[in-house]
Amino acid sequence: MDNRLHDEELIEKIRVKKRELGSQLLILTHHYQKKEIVSLGDFAGDSFELSRKAAADRECRYIVFCGVHFMAESAAILAKPHQVVQIPDELAGCWMAEMADTQTVKSAFEQLESIAGKGSATPLVYMNSDAELKSFCGDRGGVVCTSSNAAKAVEWAFAQREKVLFFPDRHLGHNTGYDLGLKDDEMVVWAADKPLGGNDPEALRRARLVLWDGYCLVHTRFTRDHIEKRRAEFPEAKIIVHPECPREVVALADACGSTSRIEKYVREAPAGSTIVIGTEINMIERLASQYPDKKIIELHRSLCPNMAKISLEKLLQTVENVGEMNVVRVDEEIKAGARVALDRMLALG
Ligand code: 13P
Ligand code: SF4
């Protein structure tokens, strides 16, 4: 069968199911989802907006989350007790989220406190992490952040204690620290496999922001050469990148922001603009087809295979087995701690 015909059939079946379930069903889609998935969703957003949406909806019974696992898990933590959160593919993980686990972070936190003093650091976890790490933060006076509120969260964390242990994304942490005016010697990278994260005690005592050595393989593919190449090809272009990109890439771009900030930047640009984007390719291609009056170009092609695991077939199977298939469950004790850290983030806005 012709693939498009097949897709149209699947789309129609999902629409029928949506009509049947009405306001009982809420389909949330992350900006990196393929355009046919986004078009079937009730709301598309960045990680922060999606978690806020999941926390706010009281009416629906089923939340189907088209994104990666940590996002659906956060929705399950924030949802009301009568709501069930499902993900069309439970194997849609996130490489970066796998770069930090509770035991290793706990050991790092204790080592840092042994050098800098007990109660000297606030743990700050990026949304791209599992529930247990969020719970670790909730239990120790810490907070969660996303790419859209990292600066507010770091400022909040510094208002609690003099140092911040930021994990798992070193680049988001570095870019945020830089925006807040921290100097190079006030930020150190923590290599989890080395004693004191590979730092000497004096450097740790001086540091304010300690950055876990994690990263996103989709965004660290972008280099200074890609920016220079695009600048030469399209001198009139504006370049916007995601803050998971390395500092040298962000420094050469015209703007930087979360996926929703990127979407807004494109939406608000005048017709005829040329915009080069450094983020996941499905989002860039969707924006290019949504705004044909603007020239939208990728900085370099980079795909998130985890996000791409969500297909029309799997979405259909999920809505046909609503409340039953691929239900995202979180241990109650972990949920309680993670909820504290997520609520602190939601309060920051
Ligand atoms: P946003 O919060 O900007 O949507 O980013 C999520 C993400 O995983 C980017 O790689
Ligand atoms: Fe994780 Fe990177 Fe994919 Fe975002 S783009 S979900 S950080 S692997």
Short mmCIF file of C-alpha atoms and ligand atoms in Angstrom, two decimals:
data_model
loop_
_atom_site.label_atom_id
_atom_site.label_comp_id
_atom_site.label_asym_id
_atom_site.label_seq_id
_atom_site.Cartn_x
_atom_site.Cartn_y
_atom_site.Cartn_z
CA MET A 1 0.00 0.00 0.00
CA ASP A 2 1.12 3.54 -0.77
CA ASN A 3 2.59 4.93 2.47
CA ARG A 4 0.66 8.18 2.36
CA LEU A 5 -2.60 6.38 1.92
CA HIS A 6 -1.68 4.23 4.90
CA ASP A 7 -0.91 7.35 6.96
CA GLU A 8 -4.21 8.96 5.98
CA GLU A 9 -6.09 5.88 7.16
CA LEU A 10 -4.25 5.89 10.47
CA ILE A 11 -4.90 9.62 10.92
CA GLU A 12 -8.61 9.15 10.22
CA LYS A 13 -8.84 6.28 12.73
CA ILE A 14 -7.10 8.39 15.41
CA ARG A 15 -9.51 11.26 14.67
CA VAL A 16 -12.52 8.95 15.07
CA LYS A 17 -11.19 7.79 18.44
CA LYS A 18 -10.58 11.40 19.50
CA ARG A 19 -14.16 12.34 18.62
CA GLU A 20 -15.46 9.35 20.56
CA LEU A 21 -13.46 10.23 23.69
CA GLY A 22 -14.03 13.99 23.45
CA SER A 23 -12.75 15.96 26.44
CA GLN A 24 -11.81 12.73 28.26
CA LEU A 25 -8.66 12.55 26.12
CA LEU A 26 -5.81 15.08 26.01
CA ILE A 27 -3.01 14.49 23.48
CA LEU A 28 0.13 16.46 24.30
CA THR A 29 2.89 16.72 21.69
CA HIS A 30 6.44 17.99 22.02
CA HIS A 31 7.77 20.31 19.29
CA TYR A 32 10.17 17.57 18.07
CA GLN A 33 7.33 15.27 17.06
CA LYS A 34 6.66 14.66 13.37
CA LYS A 35 4.17 17.08 11.88
CA GLU A 36 1.40 14.50 11.44
CA ILE A 37 1.60 13.68 15.17
CA VAL A 38 1.60 17.38 16.13
CA SER A 39 -1.47 17.94 13.95
CA LEU A 40 -3.35 15.27 15.92
CA GLY A 41 -2.45 16.75 19.31
CA ASP A 42 -4.51 19.12 21.42
CA PHE A 43 -1.47 21.10 22.46
CA ALA A 44 2.16 21.38 21.27
CA GLY A 45 4.82 22.93 23.44
CA ASP A 46 8.24 22.85 25.03
CA SER A 47 8.94 20.76 28.14
CA PHE A 48 7.84 23.50 30.52
CA GLU A 49 4.57 24.28 28.76
CA LEU A 50 3.70 20.59 28.46
CA SER A 51 4.25 19.97 32.17
CA ARG A 52 2.20 23.06 33.02
CA LYS A 53 -0.58 21.81 30.77
CA ALA A 54 -0.51 18.35 32.38
CA ALA A 55 -0.68 19.96 35.83
CA ALA A 56 -3.54 22.28 34.89
CA ASP A 57 -6.03 20.02 33.09
CA ARG A 58 -8.65 18.75 35.55
CA GLU A 59 -11.22 17.56 33.09
CA CYS A 60 -9.56 14.83 31.02
CA ARG A 61 -9.15 11.23 32.18
CA TYR A 62 -6.43 10.17 29.76
CA ILE A 63 -3.29 12.07 28.83
CA VAL A 64 -1.44 10.59 25.85
CA PHE A 65 2.02 12.09 25.79
CA CYS A 66 3.79 12.18 22.42
CA GLY A 67 7.37 12.91 23.45
CA VAL A 68 10.13 11.12 25.35
CA HIS A 69 9.79 9.18 28.59
CA PHE A 70 11.01 11.80 31.09
CA MET A 71 8.37 14.21 29.76
CA ALA A 72 5.53 11.69 30.11
CA GLU A 73 6.84 10.72 33.56
CA SER A 74 6.77 14.38 34.66
CA ALA A 75 3.19 14.63 33.38
CA ALA A 76 2.30 11.51 35.41
CA ILE A 77 3.78 13.12 38.54
CA LEU A 78 1.82 16.33 37.98
CA ALA A 79 -1.46 14.76 36.86
CA LYS A 80 -4.47 14.42 39.17
CA PRO A 81 -5.10 11.03 40.84
CA HIS A 82 -8.02 10.24 38.49
CA GLN A 83 -5.85 10.79 35.39
CA VAL A 84 -3.84 8.16 33.52
CA VAL A 85 -0.77 9.13 31.49
CA GLN A 86 0.27 6.97 28.53
CA ILE A 87 3.20 7.16 26.11
CA PRO A 88 2.86 5.56 22.65
CA ASP A 89 6.35 3.99 22.91
CA GLU A 90 7.81 3.24 26.34
CA LEU A 91 11.26 2.89 24.78
CA ALA A 92 11.35 6.55 23.70
CA GLY A 93 14.05 7.55 26.19
CA CYS A 94 16.56 10.39 26.24
CA TRP A 95 20.33 9.85 26.03
CA MET A 96 21.07 12.84 28.18
CA ALA A 97 18.67 11.71 30.90
CA GLU A 98 20.62 8.43 31.06
CA MET A 99 23.89 10.26 31.79
CA ALA A 100 23.02 10.80 35.46
CA ASP A 101 21.65 8.35 38.03
CA THR A 102 20.72 8.95 41.66
CA GLN A 103 23.55 7.01 43.23
CA THR A 104 26.27 8.84 41.27
CA VAL A 105 24.66 12.26 41.77
CA LYS A 106 24.22 11.58 45.49
CA SER A 107 27.90 10.67 45.79
CA ALA A 108 28.91 13.84 43.89
CA PHE A 109 26.68 15.97 46.12
CA GLU A 110 28.24 14.45 49.24
CA GLN A 111 31.78 14.94 47.93
CA LEU A 112 31.00 18.56 47.10
CA GLU A 113 29.59 19.13 50.58
CA SER A 114 32.65 17.47 52.14
CA ILE A 115 34.83 20.14 50.50
CA ALA A 116 32.54 23.18 50.61
CA GLY A 117 30.64 22.42 53.81
CA LYS A 118 27.30 20.81 54.63
CA GLY A 119 24.36 22.81 53.32
CA SER A 120 26.55 24.77 50.89
CA ALA A 121 24.94 23.58 47.62
CA THR A 122 21.48 23.41 46.05
CA PRO A 123 20.86 20.49 43.67
CA LEU A 124 19.25 21.64 40.42
CA VAL A 125 18.07 19.03 37.96
CA TYR A 126 17.18 19.62 34.32
CA MET A 127 13.79 18.25 33.33
CA ASN A 128 15.66 15.73 31.11
CA SER A 129 16.17 13.28 33.97
CA ASP A 130 14.31 10.45 35.67
CA ALA A 131 11.79 10.88 38.51
CA GLU A 132 14.22 9.58 41.13
CA LEU A 133 16.65 12.43 40.47
CA LYS A 134 13.82 14.95 40.64
CA SER A 135 12.85 13.39 43.95
CA PHE A 136 16.46 13.67 45.19
CA CYS A 137 16.22 17.42 44.48
CA GLY A 138 12.82 17.77 46.10
CA ASP A 139 14.10 16.08 49.27
CA ARG A 140 17.21 18.30 49.49
CA GLY A 141 15.73 21.75 48.93
CA GLY A 142 16.39 21.69 45.19
CA VAL A 143 14.36 22.39 42.09
CA VAL A 144 13.75 21.23 38.50
CA CYS A 145 14.33 23.51 35.52
CA THR A 146 13.70 23.38 31.78
CA SER A 147 15.49 25.22 29.01
CA SER A 148 12.94 28.04 29.24
CA ASN A 149 13.36 28.83 32.94
CA ALA A 150 16.93 27.74 33.71
CA ALA A 151 18.09 31.30 34.53
CA LYS A 152 15.24 31.82 37.02
CA ALA A 153 15.90 28.41 38.58
CA VAL A 154 19.66 29.03 38.95
CA GLU A 155 18.96 32.43 40.53
CA TRP A 156 16.45 30.80 42.88
CA ALA A 157 18.98 28.08 43.75
CA PHE A 158 21.69 30.68 44.52
CA ALA A 159 19.24 32.50 46.77
CA GLN A 160 19.01 29.29 48.85
CA ARG A 161 22.73 28.40 49.07
CA GLU A 162 26.06 29.69 47.75
CA LYS A 163 26.69 26.86 45.26
CA VAL A 164 24.60 24.95 42.72
CA LEU A 165 25.11 21.38 41.50
CA PHE A 166 23.50 21.43 38.05
CA PHE A 167 22.78 18.14 36.23
CA PRO A 168 22.77 16.45 33.78
CA ASP A 169 23.29 19.01 30.95
CA ARG A 170 26.60 20.82 31.25
CA HIS A 171 25.87 23.03 28.22
CA LEU A 172 22.52 24.36 29.43
CA GLY A 173 24.20 24.98 32.80
CA HIS A 174 27.21 26.69 31.22
CA ASN A 175 25.09 28.88 28.90
CA THR A 176 22.85 29.86 31.81
CA GLY A 177 25.76 30.64 34.12
CA TYR A 178 27.31 32.74 31.39
CA ASP A 179 24.04 34.68 30.87
CA LEU A 180 23.89 35.34 34.60
CA GLY A 181 27.39 36.85 34.49
CA LEU A 182 29.36 34.03 36.14
CA LYS A 183 33.06 34.02 35.31
CA ASP A 184 34.87 31.01 33.86
CA ASP A 185 36.54 30.09 37.16
CA GLU A 186 33.16 30.18 38.93
CA MET A 187 31.97 27.23 36.83
CA VAL A 188 33.58 23.78 36.90
CA VAL A 189 32.66 20.54 35.14
CA TRP A 190 32.08 17.44 37.27
CA ALA A 191 33.29 14.21 35.60
CA ALA A 192 31.33 11.51 37.45
CA ASP A 193 34.02 8.81 37.04
CA LYS A 194 36.75 10.81 38.82
CA PRO A 195 37.27 11.63 42.50
CA LEU A 196 35.94 15.16 43.21
CA GLY A 197 34.69 15.10 39.63
CA GLY A 198 38.27 15.62 38.42
CA ASN A 199 38.62 18.97 40.25
CA ASP A 200 41.09 20.08 42.89
CA PRO A 201 39.55 21.09 46.22
CA GLU A 202 40.50 24.76 45.78
CA ALA A 203 38.69 24.97 42.40
CA LEU A 204 35.60 23.44 44.01
CA ARG A 205 35.70 25.88 46.92
CA ARG A 206 35.92 28.78 44.44
CA ALA A 207 33.25 27.44 42.06
CA ARG A 208 29.64 28.59 42.32
CA LEU A 209 28.13 26.45 39.56
CA VAL A 210 29.18 22.79 39.35
CA LEU A 211 28.17 21.30 36.00
CA TRP A 212 27.53 17.59 35.53
CA ASP A 213 29.33 16.29 32.45
CA GLY A 214 26.19 15.27 30.52
CA TYR A 215 25.08 16.44 27.09
CA CYS A 216 22.63 15.92 24.26
CA LEU A 217 24.03 14.12 21.24
CA VAL A 218 21.56 15.90 18.97
CA HIS A 219 22.71 19.40 19.99
CA THR A 220 26.43 18.78 20.52
CA ARG A 221 26.71 17.87 16.83
CA PHE A 222 26.48 21.56 15.97
CA THR A 223 29.82 23.31 15.62
CA ARG A 224 31.32 26.73 15.03
CA ASP A 225 32.07 25.57 11.42
CA HIS A 226 28.35 25.00 10.78
CA ILE A 227 27.59 28.56 11.88
CA GLU A 228 30.39 30.00 9.76
CA LYS A 229 29.25 28.00 6.72
CA ARG A 230 25.63 29.20 7.05
CA ARG A 231 26.76 32.82 7.62
CA ALA A 232 28.74 32.65 4.37
CA GLU A 233 25.84 31.06 2.45
CA PHE A 234 23.08 33.30 3.86
CA PRO A 235 24.59 36.59 5.09
CA GLU A 236 21.09 38.01 5.62
CA ALA A 237 20.01 35.14 7.90
CA LYS A 238 19.33 35.22 11.62
CA ILE A 239 20.58 32.15 13.50
CA ILE A 240 18.75 30.77 16.54
CA VAL A 241 19.91 27.73 18.51
CA HIS A 242 18.80 25.67 21.52
CA PRO A 243 20.70 26.17 24.83
CA GLU A 244 21.73 22.49 24.86
CA CYS A 245 24.29 23.55 22.21
CA PRO A 246 27.91 24.12 23.29
CA ARG A 247 28.81 27.67 24.42
CA GLU A 248 30.92 28.44 21.32
CA VAL A 249 27.89 27.75 19.08
CA VAL A 250 25.50 29.80 21.23
CA ALA A 251 28.02 32.67 21.34
CA LEU A 252 28.05 32.90 17.53
CA ALA A 253 24.25 32.71 17.11
CA ASP A 254 21.88 35.71 17.08
CA ALA A 255 19.48 34.15 19.58
CA CYS A 256 19.10 31.12 21.82
CA GLY A 257 16.08 29.59 23.48
CA SER A 258 13.80 26.67 24.24
CA THR A 259 11.83 24.98 21.47
CA SER A 260 8.86 27.29 22.13
CA ARG A 261 11.11 30.34 22.00
CA ILE A 262 12.40 29.09 18.63
CA GLU A 263 8.82 28.60 17.41
CA LYS A 264 7.89 32.15 18.53
CA TYR A 265 11.01 33.61 16.90
CA VAL A 266 10.03 32.07 13.56
CA ARG A 267 6.35 33.00 13.92
CA GLU A 268 7.13 36.63 14.68
CA ALA A 269 9.81 37.10 12.01
CA PRO A 270 8.65 39.22 9.07
CA ALA A 271 7.70 37.48 5.80
CA GLY A 272 10.75 37.01 3.58
CA SER A 273 13.12 36.45 6.54
CA THR A 274 15.80 33.79 6.41
CA ILE A 275 16.20 31.89 9.67
CA VAL A 276 18.78 29.21 10.38
CA ILE A 277 17.88 26.93 13.29
CA GLY A 278 20.15 24.76 15.42
CA THR A 279 17.88 22.13 16.92
CA GLU A 280 16.12 18.84 16.09
CA ILE A 281 15.29 18.38 12.40
CA ASN A 282 11.63 17.37 12.68
CA MET A 283 10.82 20.66 14.34
CA ILE A 284 12.73 22.64 11.70
CA GLU A 285 10.99 20.82 8.84
CA ARG A 286 7.58 21.40 10.42
CA LEU A 287 8.27 25.13 10.83
CA ALA A 288 9.48 25.30 7.21
CA SER A 289 6.20 23.84 5.94
CA GLN A 290 4.13 25.93 8.35
CA TYR A 291 5.75 29.23 7.27
CA PRO A 292 6.32 28.98 3.51
CA ASP A 293 6.71 32.78 3.31
CA LYS A 294 9.98 32.50 5.30
CA LYS A 295 13.16 30.64 4.42
CA ILE A 296 13.78 28.20 7.28
CA ILE A 297 17.03 26.24 7.11
CA GLU A 298 18.71 23.77 9.45
CA LEU A 299 22.11 24.70 10.88
CA HIS A 300 22.99 21.05 10.23
CA ARG A 301 20.74 17.99 10.00
CA SER A 302 20.38 16.38 13.45
CA LEU A 303 17.59 13.99 14.40
CA CYS A 304 16.48 12.74 17.80
CA PRO A 305 15.78 9.01 17.19
CA ASN A 306 14.03 8.80 20.57
CA MET A 307 11.44 11.40 19.65
CA ALA A 308 11.07 9.74 16.24
CA LYS A 309 9.96 6.47 17.88
CA ILE A 310 6.46 7.90 18.28
CA SER A 311 4.60 6.86 15.13
CA LEU A 312 1.02 7.08 13.89
CA GLU A 313 0.65 3.29 14.35
CA LYS A 314 1.72 3.49 18.00
CA LEU A 315 -0.45 6.53 18.67
CA LEU A 316 -3.45 4.70 17.20
CA GLN A 317 -2.76 1.59 19.31
CA THR A 318 -2.52 3.80 22.40
CA VAL A 319 -5.80 5.62 21.83
CA GLU A 320 -7.49 2.32 21.00
CA ASN A 321 -6.27 0.98 24.37
CA VAL A 322 -6.87 4.12 26.31
CA GLY A 323 -6.23 3.84 30.05
CA GLU A 324 -4.47 0.48 29.56
CA MET A 325 -1.49 0.40 27.20
CA ASN A 326 1.94 1.85 28.11
CA VAL A 327 0.66 3.53 31.25
CA VAL A 328 3.42 5.61 32.87
CA ARG A 329 3.67 4.65 36.55
CA VAL A 330 5.84 6.26 39.22
CA ASP A 331 6.51 4.86 42.70
CA GLU A 332 4.46 6.90 45.24
CA GLU A 333 7.41 7.87 47.44
CA ILE A 334 9.49 9.02 44.47
CA LYS A 335 6.47 10.81 43.10
CA ALA A 336 6.02 12.83 46.30
CA GLY A 337 9.62 14.11 46.32
CA ALA A 338 9.65 14.78 42.57
CA ARG A 339 6.37 16.67 42.88
CA VAL A 340 7.95 19.05 45.40
CA ALA A 341 10.80 19.90 42.99
CA LEU A 342 8.43 20.21 40.00
CA ASP A 343 5.99 22.41 41.95
CA ARG A 344 8.89 24.70 42.89
CA MET A 345 9.69 24.98 39.19
CA LEU A 346 6.07 25.68 38.22
CA ALA A 347 5.94 28.42 40.87
CA LEU A 348 8.98 30.09 39.26
CA GLY A 349 7.06 30.27 35.96
P1 13P B 1 12.54 22.13 25.36
O1 13P B 1 12.20 22.21 26.82
O2 13P B 1 13.18 23.39 24.85
O3 13P B 1 11.34 21.74 24.57
O4 13P B 1 13.67 21.04 25.15
C1 13P B 1 13.53 19.70 25.43
C2 13P B 1 14.59 18.89 24.84
O5 13P B 1 14.71 17.72 25.12
C3 13P B 1 15.52 19.51 23.92
O6 13P B 1 16.43 18.57 23.46
FE1 SF4 B 2 17.08 14.02 24.89
FE2 SF4 B 2 18.58 15.34 23.12
FE3 SF4 B 2 16.43 13.99 22.27
FE4 SF4 B 2 16.16 16.26 23.71
S1 SF4 B 2 17.02 16.03 21.65
S2 SF4 B 2 15.03 14.33 24.00
S3 SF4 B 2 17.93 16.06 25.11
S4 SF4 B 2 18.30 13.10 23.23
#
